[in-house]
Amino acid sequence: QKEVEQNSGPLSVPEGAIASLNCTYSDRGSQSFFWYRQYSGKSPELIMSIYSNGDKEDGRFTAQLNKASQYVSLLIRDSQPSDSATYLCAVNKPGGYNKLIFGAGTRLAVHP
Amino acid sequence: DGGITQSPKYLFRKEGQNVTLSCEQNLNHDAMYWYRQDPGQGLRLIYYSQIVNDFQKGDIAEGYSVSREKKESFPLTVTSAQKNPTAFYLCASSVTGGSEPQHFGDGTRLSIL
C-alpha cells in the first residue's frame, strides 16, 4: 500500500461543475495535509493547507479532512478551464522533521 | 519579491560529468529540501536541511550531494554515480521544518547528452 494514494485520472468535468479530488493516506499519526496544483512543465503551487477534521474553504476551493477514515479531499467549485492541472496531495510523516509524502497526483481536465 | 530561485532552468549532463543545480531563497526560511520528479510520479526527497551546516539524506540520496554553508543557499550536485539523472529537480523551503507547508522554486530540468 502506498503511503499517499490518489486516483491518477484524468478527471474530466465540464466548465462550471464541481470537481472532487480524493486522497487517502496510511499513517494515522499524520497531522498536516496539503494540496498543491501543478501545471504541465511547472513546479507545484500550494493552494490549501488543512490540519483539523472538517472543512476549510478558500474562495472556490474547499479542503475536507477525515482523520478517522484517513481521507482528505479537495473540492473545486465553478471549475474553469484554467483549473486544468495535476493536483498533488501531500501528507506529513510524523516524527522528526517535516517530511512530506506526496501522492502521484490526479490530473484534472475542465472542458468548456 | 521573496521567493526561491533555481538555476539553470535546463541543464544537460555529459557521461561521467558532475553538475550542480543552484537553489537560493530570500524568505528567511530555516529548512530547505531537494526533490526529484519523474513523469507520472510523485515527488521523491533527495536531501533536506533544517539548519545551516547540517543536512540529512532523504529517500533517494545515492548519487547526489549537497551543502548548506549559508541559510539562503542549498546547491545540489548530481554526480556521475547517479546513473539515471534525467528528471525534473525541485527545491523547496519551509519556515522551520515543522508542520508548515513547503514552497517550491520553478525547478531545473536535467537531461543526459
mmCIF file of C-alpha atoms in Angstrom:
data_model
loop_
_atom_site.group_PDB
_atom_site.id
_atom_site.type_symbol
_atom_site.label_atom_id
_atom_site.label_comp_id
_atom_site.label_asym_id
_atom_site.label_seq_id
_atom_site.Cartn_x
_atom_site.Cartn_y
_atom_site.Cartn_z
ATOM 1 C CA GLN A 1 0.000 0.000 0.000
ATOM 2 C CA LYS A 2 1.341 3.425 -0.952
ATOM 3 C CA GLU A 3 1.668 5.947 1.853
ATOM 4 C CA VAL A 4 -0.399 8.523 -0.044
ATOM 5 C CA GLU A 5 -2.761 7.393 -2.778
ATOM 6 C CA GLN A 6 -4.572 9.380 -5.408
ATOM 7 C CA ASN A 7 -6.516 8.361 -8.476
ATOM 8 C CA SER A 8 -4.325 9.330 -11.412
ATOM 9 C CA GLY A 9 -7.272 10.388 -13.571
ATOM 10 C CA PRO A 10 -7.807 12.128 -15.809
ATOM 11 C CA LEU A 11 -10.857 13.529 -14.076
ATOM 12 C CA SER A 12 -12.867 15.310 -16.715
ATOM 13 C CA VAL A 13 -15.523 17.835 -15.672
ATOM 14 C CA PRO A 14 -17.479 20.453 -17.618
ATOM 15 C CA GLU A 15 -16.876 24.120 -17.008
ATOM 16 C CA GLY A 16 -18.910 25.389 -14.058
ATOM 17 C CA ALA A 17 -19.196 21.972 -12.383
ATOM 18 C CA ILE A 18 -17.728 20.857 -9.068
ATOM 19 C CA ALA A 19 -14.519 18.850 -9.304
ATOM 20 C CA SER A 20 -13.885 16.419 -6.444
ATOM 21 C CA LEU A 21 -10.359 15.153 -5.863
ATOM 22 C CA ASN A 22 -9.610 12.481 -3.297
ATOM 23 C CA CYS A 23 -6.580 11.317 -1.363
ATOM 24 C CA THR A 24 -6.061 8.564 1.208
ATOM 25 C CA TYR A 25 -3.068 8.139 3.490
ATOM 26 C CA SER A 26 -1.732 5.278 5.559
ATOM 27 C CA ASP A 27 -0.114 6.849 8.650
ATOM 28 C CA ARG A 28 -2.702 7.541 11.366
ATOM 29 C CA GLY A 29 -0.291 9.903 13.080
ATOM 30 C CA SER A 30 -0.213 12.400 10.209
ATOM 31 C CA GLN A 31 -1.297 15.888 11.272
ATOM 32 C CA SER A 32 -0.688 18.190 8.308
ATOM 33 C CA PHE A 33 -2.262 17.921 4.872
ATOM 34 C CA PHE A 34 -1.641 19.998 1.782
ATOM 35 C CA TRP A 35 -2.973 20.328 -1.739
ATOM 36 C CA TYR A 36 -0.685 21.561 -4.485
ATOM 37 C CA ARG A 37 -1.589 22.439 -8.056
ATOM 38 C CA GLN A 38 0.966 21.686 -10.762
ATOM 39 C CA TYR A 39 0.543 22.901 -14.309
ATOM 40 C CA SER A 40 2.293 20.902 -17.011
ATOM 41 C CA GLY A 41 6.027 21.635 -17.011
ATOM 42 C CA LYS A 42 5.783 23.880 -13.941
ATOM 43 C CA SER A 43 6.518 23.479 -10.244
ATOM 44 C CA PRO A 44 3.873 22.695 -7.583
ATOM 45 C CA GLU A 45 1.993 25.636 -6.098
ATOM 46 C CA LEU A 46 0.396 25.404 -2.661
ATOM 47 C CA ILE A 47 -3.357 26.005 -2.783
ATOM 48 C CA MET A 48 -4.682 24.618 0.513
ATOM 49 C CA SER A 49 -3.458 23.511 3.940
ATOM 50 C CA ILE A 50 -5.644 21.686 6.453
ATOM 51 C CA TYR A 51 -4.794 20.444 9.919
ATOM 52 C CA SER A 52 -8.136 19.713 11.653
ATOM 53 C CA ASN A 53 -11.068 17.462 10.867
ATOM 54 C CA GLY A 54 -13.809 19.134 8.870
ATOM 55 C CA ASP A 55 -13.932 21.590 6.018
ATOM 56 C CA LYS A 56 -11.751 24.559 5.177
ATOM 57 C CA GLU A 57 -12.861 26.953 2.466
ATOM 58 C CA ASP A 58 -10.784 29.413 0.459
ATOM 59 C CA GLY A 59 -12.561 31.008 -2.464
ATOM 60 C CA ARG A 60 -13.658 28.290 -4.882
ATOM 61 C CA PHE A 61 -11.602 25.657 -3.062
ATOM 62 C CA THR A 62 -12.723 23.540 -0.106
ATOM 63 C CA ALA A 63 -10.467 21.026 1.604
ATOM 64 C CA GLN A 64 -12.107 18.285 3.661
ATOM 65 C CA LEU A 65 -10.300 16.165 6.215
ATOM 66 C CA ASN A 66 -11.471 12.996 7.956
ATOM 67 C CA LYS A 67 -8.690 11.604 10.108
ATOM 68 C CA ALA A 68 -10.730 8.620 11.276
ATOM 69 C CA SER A 69 -11.107 7.481 7.669
ATOM 70 C CA GLN A 70 -7.615 8.707 6.721
ATOM 71 C CA TYR A 71 -9.077 10.665 3.877
ATOM 72 C CA VAL A 72 -8.569 14.181 2.571
ATOM 73 C CA SER A 73 -10.333 15.717 -0.388
ATOM 74 C CA LEU A 74 -10.338 18.904 -2.439
ATOM 75 C CA LEU A 75 -13.472 20.357 -3.979
ATOM 76 C CA ILE A 76 -13.242 22.962 -6.712
ATOM 77 C CA ARG A 77 -16.498 24.817 -7.287
ATOM 78 C CA ASP A 78 -17.369 26.540 -10.553
ATOM 79 C CA SER A 79 -14.488 24.762 -12.308
ATOM 80 C CA GLN A 80 -12.728 26.770 -15.003
ATOM 81 C CA PRO A 81 -10.530 25.607 -17.888
ATOM 82 C CA SER A 82 -7.661 27.341 -16.076
ATOM 83 C CA ASP A 83 -8.090 24.800 -13.254
ATOM 84 C CA SER A 84 -6.893 22.066 -15.616
ATOM 85 C CA ALA A 85 -3.728 20.780 -13.950
ATOM 86 C CA THR A 86 -2.389 17.945 -11.834
ATOM 87 C CA TYR A 87 -3.320 18.180 -8.166
ATOM 88 C CA LEU A 88 -0.869 16.723 -5.678
ATOM 89 C CA CYS A 89 -1.864 15.645 -2.189
ATOM 90 C CA ALA A 90 0.911 15.875 0.423
ATOM 91 C CA VAL A 91 0.775 14.445 3.932
ATOM 92 C CA ASN A 92 3.335 14.886 6.676
ATOM 93 C CA LYS A 93 5.074 11.812 8.055
ATOM 94 C CA PRO A 94 5.183 12.162 11.804
ATOM 95 C CA GLY A 95 8.405 12.022 13.758
ATOM 96 C CA GLY A 96 11.352 14.385 13.465
ATOM 97 C CA TYR A 97 11.464 16.920 10.672
ATOM 98 C CA ASN A 98 8.695 17.976 8.338
ATOM 99 C CA LYS A 99 8.841 15.113 5.844
ATOM 100 C CA LEU A 100 6.081 15.392 3.302
ATOM 101 C CA ILE A 101 4.921 12.340 1.386
ATOM 102 C CA PHE A 102 3.437 13.246 -1.985
ATOM 103 C CA GLY A 103 0.851 11.346 -3.922
ATOM 104 C CA ALA A 104 1.432 10.849 -7.650
ATOM 105 C CA GLY A 105 -1.302 13.377 -8.403
ATOM 106 C CA THR A 106 -4.691 13.494 -10.082
ATOM 107 C CA ARG A 107 -4.912 15.099 -13.495
ATOM 108 C CA LEU A 108 -7.965 17.348 -13.827
ATOM 109 C CA ALA A 109 -9.313 18.418 -17.211
ATOM 110 C CA VAL A 110 -12.038 21.086 -17.280
ATOM 111 C CA HIS A 111 -13.657 21.287 -20.688
ATOM 112 C CA PRO A 112 -15.691 24.278 -21.953
ATOM 113 C CA ASP B 1 9.797 39.866 -4.122
ATOM 114 C CA GLY B 2 10.517 36.982 -1.781
ATOM 115 C CA GLY B 3 10.894 33.581 -3.305
ATOM 116 C CA ILE B 4 13.002 30.615 -4.271
ATOM 117 C CA THR B 5 15.239 30.875 -7.322
ATOM 118 C CA GLN B 6 16.525 27.798 -9.087
ATOM 119 C CA SER B 7 19.056 27.869 -11.879
ATOM 120 C CA PRO B 8 19.575 26.917 -14.563
ATOM 121 C CA LYS B 9 16.109 26.139 -15.889
ATOM 122 C CA TYR B 10 17.508 23.483 -18.246
ATOM 123 C CA LEU B 11 20.734 21.531 -17.841
ATOM 124 C CA PHE B 12 22.439 18.859 -19.887
ATOM 125 C CA ARG B 13 24.906 16.393 -18.459
ATOM 126 C CA LYS B 14 27.579 14.504 -20.321
ATOM 127 C CA GLU B 15 28.649 10.995 -19.396
ATOM 128 C CA GLY B 16 30.917 10.987 -16.327
ATOM 129 C CA GLN B 17 30.256 14.631 -15.539
ATOM 130 C CA ASN B 18 29.150 16.162 -12.245
ATOM 131 C CA VAL B 19 26.670 19.021 -12.466
ATOM 132 C CA THR B 20 25.469 21.438 -9.805
ATOM 133 C CA LEU B 21 21.964 22.846 -9.518
ATOM 134 C CA SER B 22 21.556 26.123 -7.705
ATOM 135 C CA CYS B 23 18.826 26.973 -5.190
ATOM 136 C CA GLU B 24 18.634 30.364 -3.433
ATOM 137 C CA GLN B 25 15.846 31.666 -1.193
ATOM 138 C CA ASN B 26 15.234 35.085 0.332
ATOM 139 C CA LEU B 27 12.295 34.030 2.504
ATOM 140 C CA ASN B 28 14.460 33.689 5.621
ATOM 141 C CA HIS B 29 13.356 30.060 5.876
ATOM 142 C CA ASP B 30 15.431 27.697 8.008
ATOM 143 C CA ALA B 31 14.579 24.466 6.190
ATOM 144 C CA MET B 32 15.356 23.596 2.585
ATOM 145 C CA TYR B 33 14.695 20.481 0.530
ATOM 146 C CA TRP B 34 15.557 18.872 -2.793
ATOM 147 C CA TYR B 35 13.083 16.653 -4.646
ATOM 148 C CA ARG B 36 13.170 14.711 -7.840
ATOM 149 C CA GLN B 37 10.068 14.271 -10.012
ATOM 150 C CA ASP B 38 9.830 11.678 -12.763
ATOM 151 C CA PRO B 39 6.942 11.638 -15.267
ATOM 152 C CA GLY B 40 3.700 10.395 -13.743
ATOM 153 C CA GLN B 41 5.239 10.053 -10.294
ATOM 154 C CA GLY B 42 5.084 11.950 -7.070
ATOM 155 C CA LEU B 43 7.963 13.930 -5.651
ATOM 156 C CA ARG B 44 10.750 11.960 -4.008
ATOM 157 C CA LEU B 45 13.005 13.533 -1.396
ATOM 158 C CA ILE B 46 16.726 13.596 -2.141
ATOM 159 C CA TYR B 47 18.179 15.681 0.723
ATOM 160 C CA TYR B 48 16.931 18.132 3.311
ATOM 161 C CA SER B 49 18.489 20.658 5.642
ATOM 162 C CA GLN B 50 16.894 22.135 8.739
ATOM 163 C CA ILE B 51 19.745 24.448 9.635
ATOM 164 C CA VAL B 52 22.965 25.859 8.234
ATOM 165 C CA ASN B 53 25.874 23.391 8.114
ATOM 166 C CA ASP B 54 23.578 20.431 8.652
ATOM 167 C CA PHE B 55 21.764 18.237 6.148
ATOM 168 C CA GLN B 56 20.291 14.763 6.013
ATOM 169 C CA LYS B 57 19.724 12.149 3.338
ATOM 170 C CA GLY B 58 16.239 11.652 2.044
ATOM 171 C CA ASP B 59 14.822 8.577 0.347
ATOM 172 C CA ILE B 60 16.951 8.640 -2.812
ATOM 173 C CA ALA B 61 20.261 10.317 -1.870
ATOM 174 C CA GLU B 62 22.587 7.927 -3.710
ATOM 175 C CA GLY B 63 24.473 9.707 -6.497
ATOM 176 C CA TYR B 64 23.721 13.179 -5.105
ATOM 177 C CA SER B 65 25.475 15.558 -2.729
ATOM 178 C CA VAL B 66 24.544 18.884 -1.114
ATOM 179 C CA SER B 67 25.997 21.640 1.033
ATOM 180 C CA ARG B 68 24.401 24.258 3.282
ATOM 181 C CA GLU B 69 27.036 26.877 4.020
ATOM 182 C CA LYS B 70 24.577 29.769 4.024
ATOM 183 C CA LYS B 71 20.963 29.971 5.134
ATOM 184 C CA GLU B 72 19.913 31.250 1.724
ATOM 185 C CA SER B 73 21.634 28.615 -0.414
ATOM 186 C CA PHE B 74 21.277 24.841 -0.825
ATOM 187 C CA PRO B 75 23.029 23.643 -4.002
ATOM 188 C CA LEU B 76 22.601 20.084 -5.256
ATOM 189 C CA THR B 77 25.349 18.228 -7.138
ATOM 190 C CA VAL B 78 24.317 15.352 -9.370
ATOM 191 C CA THR B 79 27.380 13.152 -9.547
ATOM 192 C CA SER B 80 28.459 10.683 -12.224
ATOM 193 C CA ALA B 81 27.407 7.940 -9.805
ATOM 194 C CA GLN B 82 23.759 8.833 -10.483
ATOM 195 C CA LYS B 83 23.122 6.621 -13.500
ATOM 196 C CA ASN B 84 19.628 7.841 -14.297
ATOM 197 C CA PRO B 85 19.678 11.584 -13.627
ATOM 198 C CA THR B 86 17.114 12.668 -16.204
ATOM 199 C CA ALA B 87 14.302 14.255 -14.181
ATOM 200 C CA PHE B 88 12.710 17.470 -13.004
ATOM 201 C CA TYR B 89 14.506 18.723 -9.865
ATOM 202 C CA LEU B 90 12.618 20.869 -7.395
ATOM 203 C CA CYS B 91 13.989 22.863 -4.493
ATOM 204 C CA ALA B 92 11.656 23.795 -1.653
ATOM 205 C CA SER B 93 11.819 25.637 1.636
ATOM 206 C CA SER B 94 9.741 25.955 4.785
ATOM 207 C CA VAL B 95 9.881 28.258 7.783
ATOM 208 C CA THR B 96 11.247 25.874 10.389
ATOM 209 C CA GLY B 97 10.967 22.309 9.157
ATOM 210 C CA GLY B 98 7.910 21.770 11.336
ATOM 211 C CA SER B 99 4.345 21.120 10.214
ATOM 212 C CA GLU B 100 4.082 24.120 7.923
ATOM 213 C CA PRO B 101 3.838 23.806 4.136
ATOM 214 C CA GLN B 102 6.791 23.784 1.789
ATOM 215 C CA HIS B 103 7.106 26.258 -1.058
ATOM 216 C CA PHE B 104 8.800 25.415 -4.332
ATOM 217 C CA GLY B 105 11.115 27.060 -6.799
ATOM 218 C CA ASP B 106 10.485 26.851 -10.544
ATOM 219 C CA GLY B 107 12.603 23.733 -10.986
ATOM 220 C CA THR B 108 15.520 22.579 -13.115
ATOM 221 C CA ARG B 109 15.044 20.068 -15.888
ATOM 222 C CA LEU B 110 18.121 17.849 -16.255
ATOM 223 C CA SER B 111 18.755 15.691 -19.291
ATOM 224 C CA ILE B 112 21.567 13.440 -20.493
ATOM 225 C CA LEU B 113 23.522 14.387 -23.634
#
